[in-house]
Coordinates of C-alpha atoms in Angstrom, one line a residue:
M1 CA -3.3 8.4 22.6
R2 CA -5.1 6.2 20.1
R3 CA -5.9 6.1 16.3
A4 CA -9.2 7.6 15.3
T5 CA -11.4 4.8 13.4
T6 CA -13.0 7.5 11.3
A7 CA -11.2 9.4 8.5
A8 CA -12.6 12.3 6.4
A9 CA -11.2 14.5 3.7
V10 CA -8.2 16.9 4.6
F11 CA -9.3 20.1 6.0
T12 CA -7.4 23.4 6.7
A13 CA -6.9 23.4 10.3
S14 CA -8.2 26.5 12.4
V15 CA -5.8 27.6 15.3
A16 CA -7.9 27.4 18.6
V17 CA -7.5 31.0 20.6
T18 CA -9.0 31.9 23.8
L19 CA -11.3 35.0 23.2
T20 CA -12.5 37.5 25.8
P21 CA -16.5 37.5 26.0
V22 CA -17.6 40.6 24.7
T23 CA -19.9 41.4 27.9
S24 CA -20.0 43.6 30.8
S25 CA -19.2 41.6 34.0
A26 CA -20.1 42.6 37.5
A27 CA -17.1 43.8 39.7
A28 CA -17.9 41.3 42.0
P29 CA -19.3 37.7 41.1
Y30 CA -22.8 37.3 40.6
K31 CA -24.3 36.5 44.1
G32 CA -25.9 33.1 42.9
A33 CA -22.6 32.0 41.3
N34 CA -22.2 29.1 43.8
T35 CA -26.1 27.9 43.5
A36 CA -26.9 25.0 41.3
A37 CA -28.9 27.4 39.1
V38 CA -25.9 29.1 37.9
Q39 CA -23.0 26.6 38.7
D40 CA -21.6 27.1 35.2
D41 CA -21.5 30.8 35.2
F42 CA -17.7 31.0 34.2
N43 CA -17.6 35.0 34.1
G44 CA -19.9 35.9 37.3
D45 CA -22.5 37.9 34.9
G46 CA -25.6 35.8 36.3
Y47 CA -26.0 33.9 33.2
R48 CA -25.3 30.3 32.9
D49 CA -22.6 29.5 30.1
L50 CA -22.5 26.4 27.7
A51 CA -19.4 24.1 27.6
V52 CA -19.1 22.0 24.4
G53 CA -16.5 19.3 24.0
A54 CA -14.8 18.6 20.6
P55 CA -12.6 15.6 21.7
Y56 CA -11.2 15.2 18.1
A57 CA -10.5 18.7 17.1
A58 CA -7.1 19.5 15.7
N59 CA -4.6 21.6 17.4
G60 CA -2.6 23.1 14.4
S61 CA -1.1 20.0 12.7
V62 CA -1.8 17.9 15.8
E63 CA -4.6 15.5 15.0
G64 CA -7.3 14.7 17.6
A65 CA -5.9 16.7 20.4
G66 CA -9.3 18.0 21.3
S67 CA -10.7 21.4 22.6
V68 CA -13.7 22.7 24.5
V69 CA -15.7 25.8 23.6
V70 CA -17.4 27.8 25.9
L71 CA -20.5 29.8 24.7
Y72 CA -21.2 32.6 27.3
G73 CA -24.8 33.0 28.1
G74 CA -27.0 35.9 27.8
S75 CA -30.4 37.5 27.1
G76 CA -32.4 36.6 24.1
A77 CA -31.4 33.5 22.5
G78 CA -29.1 32.5 25.4
V79 CA -25.8 31.9 23.6
S80 CA -23.9 33.5 20.6
A81 CA -21.3 32.1 18.6
T82 CA -19.4 35.4 18.6
R83 CA -19.3 35.3 22.6
R84 CA -16.8 32.5 23.2
A85 CA -13.8 31.0 24.6
V86 CA -11.7 28.2 23.0
I87 CA -9.8 26.1 25.4
T88 CA -7.0 23.7 24.4
Q89 CA -4.0 22.1 26.0
A90 CA -1.9 24.9 23.8
T91 CA -4.2 27.7 25.5
S92 CA -1.9 29.9 27.9
G93 CA -1.9 28.6 31.6
I94 CA -3.7 25.2 30.5
P95 CA -1.4 22.4 31.8
G96 CA -0.3 19.5 29.3
T97 CA 0.7 19.5 25.6
P98 CA -1.6 18.8 22.8
E99 CA -0.7 15.0 21.4
E100 CA -2.6 13.3 18.8
Y101 CA -5.8 11.6 20.1
D102 CA -5.6 12.9 23.5
A103 CA -9.5 13.3 23.6
F104 CA -9.5 16.6 25.6
G105 CA -13.0 17.2 25.9
T106 CA -14.3 13.7 26.3
A107 CA -16.2 15.0 29.3
V108 CA -17.2 18.5 30.7
T109 CA -18.6 19.8 33.9
S110 CA -18.5 22.6 36.3
A111 CA -18.4 23.9 39.9
D112 CA -16.7 26.8 41.8
L113 CA -13.9 24.5 43.2
D114 CA -11.7 27.3 44.7
R115 CA -14.7 29.0 46.4
D116 CA -13.8 32.5 44.6
G117 CA -17.6 33.1 43.6
Y118 CA -16.9 32.2 39.9
A119 CA -17.5 28.7 38.3
D120 CA -14.8 26.7 37.0
L121 CA -14.7 24.5 33.8
I122 CA -13.5 20.9 34.6
V123 CA -12.5 19.0 31.4
G124 CA -11.8 15.1 31.1
A125 CA -9.4 13.9 28.4
S126 CA -9.9 10.3 28.6
D127 CA -7.2 9.2 26.0
E128 CA -4.2 11.2 27.0
G129 CA -1.2 9.3 27.6
V130 CA 0.7 10.1 31.0
G131 CA 4.5 9.4 30.8
A132 CA 4.8 5.9 29.3
Q133 CA 1.0 4.8 30.1
E134 CA -0.9 4.9 27.1
L135 CA -4.7 6.2 27.5
R136 CA -4.3 7.0 31.1
G137 CA -6.6 9.9 30.8
S138 CA -6.4 13.5 32.7
V139 CA -8.7 16.0 34.5
T140 CA -8.1 19.8 34.0
V141 CA -9.7 22.5 36.0
V142 CA -9.8 25.8 34.1
W143 CA -10.5 28.8 36.5
G144 CA -13.4 31.2 36.1
G145 CA -13.1 34.8 36.6
P146 CA -14.6 38.2 35.9
S147 CA -13.1 38.1 32.4
G148 CA -14.2 34.7 31.8
L149 CA -11.7 31.5 31.9
K150 CA -8.2 31.8 32.4
G151 CA -5.4 29.5 33.7
G152 CA -5.9 26.1 34.9
A153 CA -4.3 23.1 36.7
A154 CA -4.4 19.2 36.5
V155 CA -6.0 17.0 38.9
S156 CA -4.0 14.4 40.0
V157 CA -5.0 10.9 40.4
P158 CA -5.1 9.4 44.0
S159 CA -2.1 7.7 45.4
G160 CA -1.9 4.0 44.2
Y161 CA -4.6 4.7 41.3
G162 CA -4.6 2.1 38.6
E163 CA -1.4 0.5 39.6
G164 CA 0.2 -1.7 37.0
R165 CA -2.7 -0.7 34.6
T166 CA -2.9 1.2 31.2
Y167 CA -5.8 2.4 29.2
C168 CA -7.6 3.7 32.4
G169 CA -9.3 6.5 30.5
F170 CA -9.5 8.8 33.7
G171 CA -11.9 11.6 33.3
R172 CA -14.6 9.7 30.9
S173 CA -17.3 10.7 33.4
L174 CA -17.5 13.6 35.9
A175 CA -19.9 15.0 38.5
T176 CA -19.7 17.7 41.1
A177 CA -21.9 18.4 43.9
E178 CA -21.9 19.6 47.7
M179 CA -21.8 16.1 49.6
N180 CA -20.5 16.9 53.0
G181 CA -22.0 20.1 54.3
D182 CA -19.2 22.3 54.5
G183 CA -20.3 24.5 51.5
N184 CA -17.5 23.5 49.3
P185 CA -18.3 21.3 46.2
E186 CA -16.8 17.8 45.7
L187 CA -15.6 16.1 42.4
A188 CA -16.3 12.6 41.4
V189 CA -14.3 11.1 38.3
G190 CA -15.0 7.9 36.7
S191 CA -12.5 5.8 34.5
K192 CA -11.9 2.1 33.4
C193 CA -9.6 1.3 36.1
E194 CA -11.2 2.8 39.5
A195 CA -13.2 5.9 40.5
A196 CA -12.0 8.9 42.5
T197 CA -13.6 11.4 44.7
Y198 CA -12.0 14.9 45.7
T199 CA -13.4 17.0 48.5
G200 CA -13.2 20.7 48.0
P201 CA -12.1 23.3 48.3
F202 CA -9.3 23.2 45.9
T203 CA -6.2 25.3 45.7
R204 CA -5.3 27.0 42.3
T205 CA -2.4 24.2 42.0
G206 CA -5.5 21.6 41.8
K207 CA -4.8 20.1 45.1
A208 CA -8.4 19.1 46.8
A209 CA -8.6 19.1 50.6
A210 CA -8.9 15.3 50.6
T211 CA -8.8 12.6 47.7
V212 CA -9.9 9.0 48.1
R213 CA -9.9 6.1 45.8
N214 CA -13.2 4.4 45.2
D215 CA -12.1 0.8 44.1
F216 CA -15.2 -1.2 45.5
F217 CA -16.2 -2.1 41.8
G218 CA -13.2 -1.2 39.5
G219 CA -13.9 0.7 36.4
T220 CA -16.9 3.2 36.3
S221 CA -18.8 4.3 33.2
G222 CA -21.1 6.9 34.7
V223 CA -21.1 8.8 38.1
V224 CA -24.1 10.9 39.3
A225 CA -24.4 13.5 42.2
G226 CA -27.4 14.8 43.6
D227 CA -29.9 15.3 46.6
V228 CA -32.4 12.5 46.5
D229 CA -33.6 12.6 50.3
G230 CA -34.0 16.3 50.8
D231 CA -31.2 16.8 53.4
G232 CA -29.3 19.3 51.6
L233 CA -26.3 16.8 51.1
A234 CA -26.0 15.2 47.6
E235 CA -25.8 11.4 47.3
L236 CA -23.2 10.0 45.0
F237 CA -24.2 7.1 42.5
W238 CA -21.4 5.0 40.7
L239 CA -22.5 3.3 37.7
P240 CA -19.8 0.7 36.8
G241 CA -21.3 -0.2 33.4
P242 CA -21.6 -3.7 32.0
S243 CA -19.9 -6.6 33.8
G244 CA -20.0 -10.2 33.2
D245 CA -22.8 -10.8 35.4
D246 CA -24.8 -7.6 34.6
L247 CA -24.5 -6.2 31.0
R248 CA -27.2 -3.8 31.8
G249 CA -25.0 -2.2 34.5
S250 CA -25.2 -2.0 38.2
V251 CA -26.2 1.1 40.2
Y252 CA -24.4 1.9 43.6
V253 CA -25.2 4.8 46.0
Y254 CA -23.4 6.4 48.6
D255 CA -25.2 8.6 51.3
G256 CA -24.1 12.4 51.7
A257 CA -21.1 12.2 54.0
D258 CA -21.4 13.6 57.5
G259 CA -18.7 16.1 58.1
P260 CA -16.2 18.8 56.7
N261 CA -13.5 17.2 54.7
S262 CA -14.9 13.9 54.2
V263 CA -16.4 12.2 51.1
P264 CA -18.6 9.0 50.8
S265 CA -15.9 6.7 51.1
S266 CA -15.1 4.7 54.5
V267 CA -17.8 1.9 54.0
K268 CA -18.9 0.0 50.8
P269 CA -21.6 1.8 48.9
T270 CA -25.2 0.4 48.7
E271 CA -26.0 -1.5 45.6
L272 CA -29.7 -0.9 44.1
P273 CA -30.4 -4.2 42.9
Y274 CA -33.3 -3.5 40.6
A275 CA -31.8 -0.5 39.0
D276 CA -29.5 -0.5 35.7
G277 CA -27.7 2.1 33.8
H278 CA -24.5 3.2 32.2
A279 CA -25.2 6.9 32.4
G280 CA -27.4 9.1 34.8
A281 CA -28.7 12.4 35.9
I282 CA -31.0 13.8 38.8
G283 CA -33.6 16.2 39.0
D284 CA -37.0 16.9 40.5
I285 CA -39.4 15.4 38.1
N286 CA -42.5 15.2 40.2
G287 CA -41.9 18.6 41.9
D288 CA -41.7 17.0 45.6
G289 CA -38.5 18.6 46.6
Y290 CA -36.5 15.4 46.0
G291 CA -34.2 14.6 43.3
D292 CA -35.0 11.8 40.9
L293 CA -32.3 9.5 39.2
V294 CA -32.6 8.8 35.7
T295 CA -30.3 6.5 33.9
G296 CA -29.7 5.4 30.4
I297 CA -28.8 2.0 28.9
S298 CA -28.4 2.6 25.2
S299 CA -26.6 -0.6 24.0
D300 CA -28.9 -3.7 23.2
D301 CA -28.1 -7.1 22.2
S302 CA -27.8 -6.3 18.3
M303 CA -24.9 -4.0 19.2
S304 CA -22.9 -6.2 21.9
G305 CA -21.1 -8.5 19.5
G306 CA -21.5 -11.0 22.4
P307 CA -23.6 -12.6 25.1
S308 CA -27.5 -11.2 25.4
G309 CA -28.6 -9.2 28.3
W310 CA -28.0 -5.6 27.4
A311 CA -30.9 -3.0 27.1
R312 CA -34.2 -4.0 25.2
P313 CA -34.0 -3.4 21.6
G314 CA -33.3 0.5 20.9
G315 CA -32.2 1.3 24.3
E316 CA -34.0 2.4 27.5
I317 CA -34.0 5.0 30.2
Q318 CA -35.1 4.0 33.9
V319 CA -36.5 6.6 36.6
L320 CA -36.0 5.9 40.3
Y321 CA -38.1 8.4 42.7
G322 CA -36.3 10.3 45.6
S323 CA -38.2 10.4 49.0
A324 CA -37.2 11.4 52.5
Q325 CA -35.6 8.1 52.6
G326 CA -33.9 8.6 49.6
I327 CA -33.6 5.9 46.8
T328 CA -33.9 2.8 48.6
A329 CA -32.8 -0.8 47.6
D330 CA -36.3 -2.3 47.2
Q331 CA -37.3 0.5 44.6
Q332 CA -38.5 -0.7 41.1
P333 CA -37.6 1.6 38.5
K334 CA -40.1 2.9 36.0
V335 CA -38.7 2.0 32.5
Y336 CA -39.3 4.0 29.2
H337 CA -38.4 3.2 25.6
Q338 CA -39.7 3.9 22.1
D339 CA -42.3 1.3 22.3
T340 CA -43.7 2.7 25.5
A341 CA -47.1 4.3 24.9
G342 CA -46.8 7.9 23.9
V343 CA -43.1 8.0 23.4
P344 CA -42.4 9.4 19.9
G345 CA -40.7 7.0 17.6
T346 CA -40.4 3.4 17.4
A347 CA -37.8 0.9 19.2
E348 CA -35.5 -0.5 16.7
N349 CA -32.1 -2.6 17.2
G350 CA -29.2 -0.2 17.6
D351 CA -31.2 3.3 18.1
Q352 CA -29.2 4.1 21.2
F353 CA -32.2 5.5 23.0
G354 CA -30.6 6.6 26.2
Q355 CA -27.2 7.4 25.0
S356 CA -27.6 10.8 26.5
L357 CA -30.1 12.2 28.7
S358 CA -30.6 15.6 30.6
L359 CA -33.0 17.1 33.1
G360 CA -34.3 20.7 33.2
D361 CA -37.4 22.7 33.4
V362 CA -38.4 23.7 30.0
N363 CA -41.6 25.5 30.4
A364 CA -41.2 26.9 34.1
D365 CA -44.1 24.6 35.6
G366 CA -42.1 23.3 38.5
Y367 CA -41.4 20.0 37.2
A368 CA -38.1 18.8 35.6
D369 CA -38.4 17.4 32.0
V370 CA -36.2 14.6 30.6
L371 CA -34.5 15.1 27.3
V372 CA -33.3 11.7 25.8
G373 CA -30.9 11.3 22.7
A374 CA -31.2 8.3 20.3
P375 CA -28.1 9.1 17.9
S376 CA -28.0 6.2 16.0
E377 CA -31.7 6.1 15.1
A378 CA -32.4 6.2 11.4
V379 CA -34.6 8.9 10.0
G380 CA -36.2 7.6 6.9
S381 CA -33.6 5.6 4.9
R382 CA -30.7 8.0 6.5
K383 CA -28.8 5.7 8.9
L384 CA -27.4 6.9 12.2
A385 CA -29.2 10.4 11.6
G386 CA -30.4 10.7 15.2
T387 CA -33.2 11.9 17.1
V388 CA -34.0 13.5 20.4
V389 CA -37.2 12.9 22.7
L390 CA -38.4 15.3 25.4
L391 CA -40.6 13.5 28.2
R392 CA -42.5 16.0 30.5
G393 CA -42.3 15.9 34.3
S394 CA -45.7 16.4 36.3
A395 CA -46.9 15.9 39.9
S396 CA -47.4 12.1 39.1
G397 CA -44.1 11.7 37.6
L398 CA -42.5 11.3 34.3
T399 CA -45.4 11.3 31.7
T400 CA -45.6 10.6 28.0
T401 CA -48.5 13.5 27.8
K402 CA -47.1 16.3 25.4
A403 CA -44.0 14.1 24.6
A404 CA -42.2 15.5 21.5
G405 CA -39.3 14.1 19.3
Y406 CA -37.0 16.3 17.3
T407 CA -35.0 15.4 14.3
Q408 CA -33.1 18.0 11.6
D409 CA -36.2 17.2 9.6
T410 CA -38.4 18.7 12.0
A411 CA -39.9 22.1 10.8
G412 CA -38.0 25.1 12.5
V413 CA -34.8 22.9 13.3
P414 CA -32.0 24.2 11.3
G415 CA -29.9 22.1 8.8
A416 CA -31.1 18.8 7.3
V417 CA -31.2 15.2 8.1
E418 CA -28.1 13.3 6.8
T419 CA -26.8 9.9 7.2
G420 CA -24.2 9.7 10.1
D421 CA -25.0 13.0 12.0
Q422 CA -25.6 11.1 15.3
F423 CA -28.0 14.0 16.3
G424 CA -28.5 13.5 20.0
A425 CA -25.2 12.1 20.7
A426 CA -25.2 14.6 23.6
V427 CA -28.0 16.6 25.2
H428 CA -28.4 19.4 27.6
L429 CA -31.3 21.4 29.3
A430 CA -30.1 24.7 30.9
D431 CA -31.6 28.1 31.5
L432 CA -29.0 30.3 29.4
N433 CA -31.0 33.6 29.3
K434 CA -32.0 33.6 32.8
D435 CA -35.9 33.7 32.0
G436 CA -36.5 30.6 34.3
K437 CA -37.0 28.1 31.2
A438 CA -34.4 25.6 30.3
E439 CA -32.8 25.8 26.8
T440 CA -32.8 22.7 24.7
V441 CA -29.3 21.9 23.5
V442 CA -28.6 19.0 21.1
G443 CA -25.0 17.9 19.8
A444 CA -24.6 16.2 16.4
P445 CA -20.9 15.6 16.5
T446 CA -20.5 14.1 13.2
E447 CA -22.3 16.7 11.2
N448 CA -20.2 17.9 8.3
S449 CA -16.4 17.7 9.2
D450 CA -16.7 19.6 12.7
G451 CA -20.0 18.8 14.3
C452 CA -22.5 21.2 15.5
V453 CA -25.1 22.1 18.2
W454 CA -28.6 22.8 18.1
V455 CA -29.9 25.6 20.8
A456 CA -33.6 26.3 21.3
R457 CA -35.1 28.8 23.5
G458 CA -37.5 27.5 26.1
S459 CA -41.1 28.9 26.5
A460 CA -44.4 28.1 28.3
S461 CA -45.3 25.3 25.8
G462 CA -41.9 23.8 25.5
P463 CA -38.7 24.3 22.8
V464 CA -39.1 27.3 20.4
L465 CA -38.0 26.0 17.0
S466 CA -38.7 29.1 15.2
G467 CA -35.4 31.1 15.5
S468 CA -33.5 28.1 16.9
V469 CA -29.9 28.0 16.0
N470 CA -27.3 25.6 14.9
V471 CA -23.8 26.4 16.0
C472 CA -21.0 24.4 14.3
G473 CA -17.3 23.7 15.3
K474 CA -15.5 25.7 12.7
S475 CA -17.6 28.6 13.2
V476 CA -16.5 28.9 16.8
G477 CA -12.7 28.4 16.3
I478 CA -12.1 24.5 16.4
G479 CA -9.5 22.9 14.3
V480 CA -10.2 20.1 11.9
R481 CA -7.8 18.1 9.7
N482 CA -8.1 14.5 8.7
V483 CA -10.9 13.2 11.2
K484 CA -14.1 15.0 12.2
G485 CA -13.6 17.3 15.4
Y486 CA -16.7 15.9 17.1
F487 CA -17.9 19.3 18.4
G488 CA -20.9 18.6 20.4
A489 CA -19.8 15.0 21.7
A490 CA -20.0 16.2 25.2
L491 CA -22.0 18.7 27.0
A492 CA -22.5 19.3 30.6
S493 CA -25.0 16.5 30.9
P494 CA -24.3 12.9 30.7
H495 CA -23.6 10.7 27.8
V496 CA -22.7 6.9 27.8
E497 CA -19.0 6.1 27.6
L498 CA -18.3 2.5 27.5

């Protein structure tokens, strides 16, 4: 547990409850529930669902315990505030107990861990105390099913994990993918102590088929999984974060493992010496059938409070393209920032461009686009208001052609720019209405007292601003007391946790 650094006026707490989605689910899970396209379909109706972390939401009188809200996908706009589930550590069947500043909802992702045909929600609570160990962190699985999410289990740390250490922040980053060819998804977990990898399938007690400590590089800011060499097995990328000799953050890769019940663990991973990053995501930007890795480095020298060598002013992203050989150690990344020609905005110290990022095809042209958050960018005189930038994929790779920037002053975007909203602290691209075009989702976790997310439908021309919606934390049942709830601080796509 930790004390929050931001205080606000006292607000009346809402009681977080689990609501059954008002939707007709199939008797059996949707046939694609185990594919990447609908990996976050928790109720098996064929629509992807949207998990939103609110890590400082109150639980009754318990300050900052945290919660996760799942907005169930559907036709039309994709999600609705009325079709939801609110998950906390006080929800029936969920392990643990709400405690002050546990930060349940620091990170969220999904996979069908028990192979029953329904995606399961995976939640990191990076600041949870475990016994006498402060800020040890935890990971919880909430099981999907025909009526939505119900019941859960804790994912145990590997034997020997973090011995003699506290403040580990286990669960601050999460990734899932099929890495060993047995049809069961694997789970990778980052922390400030060391990383861990779990081989599926999982039992309903949360026990994996195999568990491995990944302690080659100590703490891990980001973890990314995806197939970058086209062999059908995901590669696993570890991003330890800033270190004394590399503040921009090293990038390591394990090839997909070779057999059932194995994980990438037996040999030291390969370092990509020209690559940097604190968080990352994978998607096929150039449509060649190989996943491409995008990483973000959002902290620049103006923010470091110490030595130089962080990101360029304002932050940056890097792109490494996959191939039949994967991403090789001699590959030089392509770098983008807000001084790159065609990228909207201007690079300024402390903008945090690259703090969050997501890959998805917003216009169904067959190329993954990249959405990048810069939550600390000023809009006019309003500091820390935040912005997001959409860069388009193409046959030649990521391009600034038709690039677009969005703030809450953009015509058609609900709300208004205010100082400190941090619009873009989390971003996500996912097809929530099953029309083949990814919706654009942007978190503004410090808007008002609770935080909000903006959702815009995808179309052949990109995000549809007219009719887009703002969903805020109180309207979907999170509690707020003396600190902001931070609804929208975490989405299924990565954000930087240093």
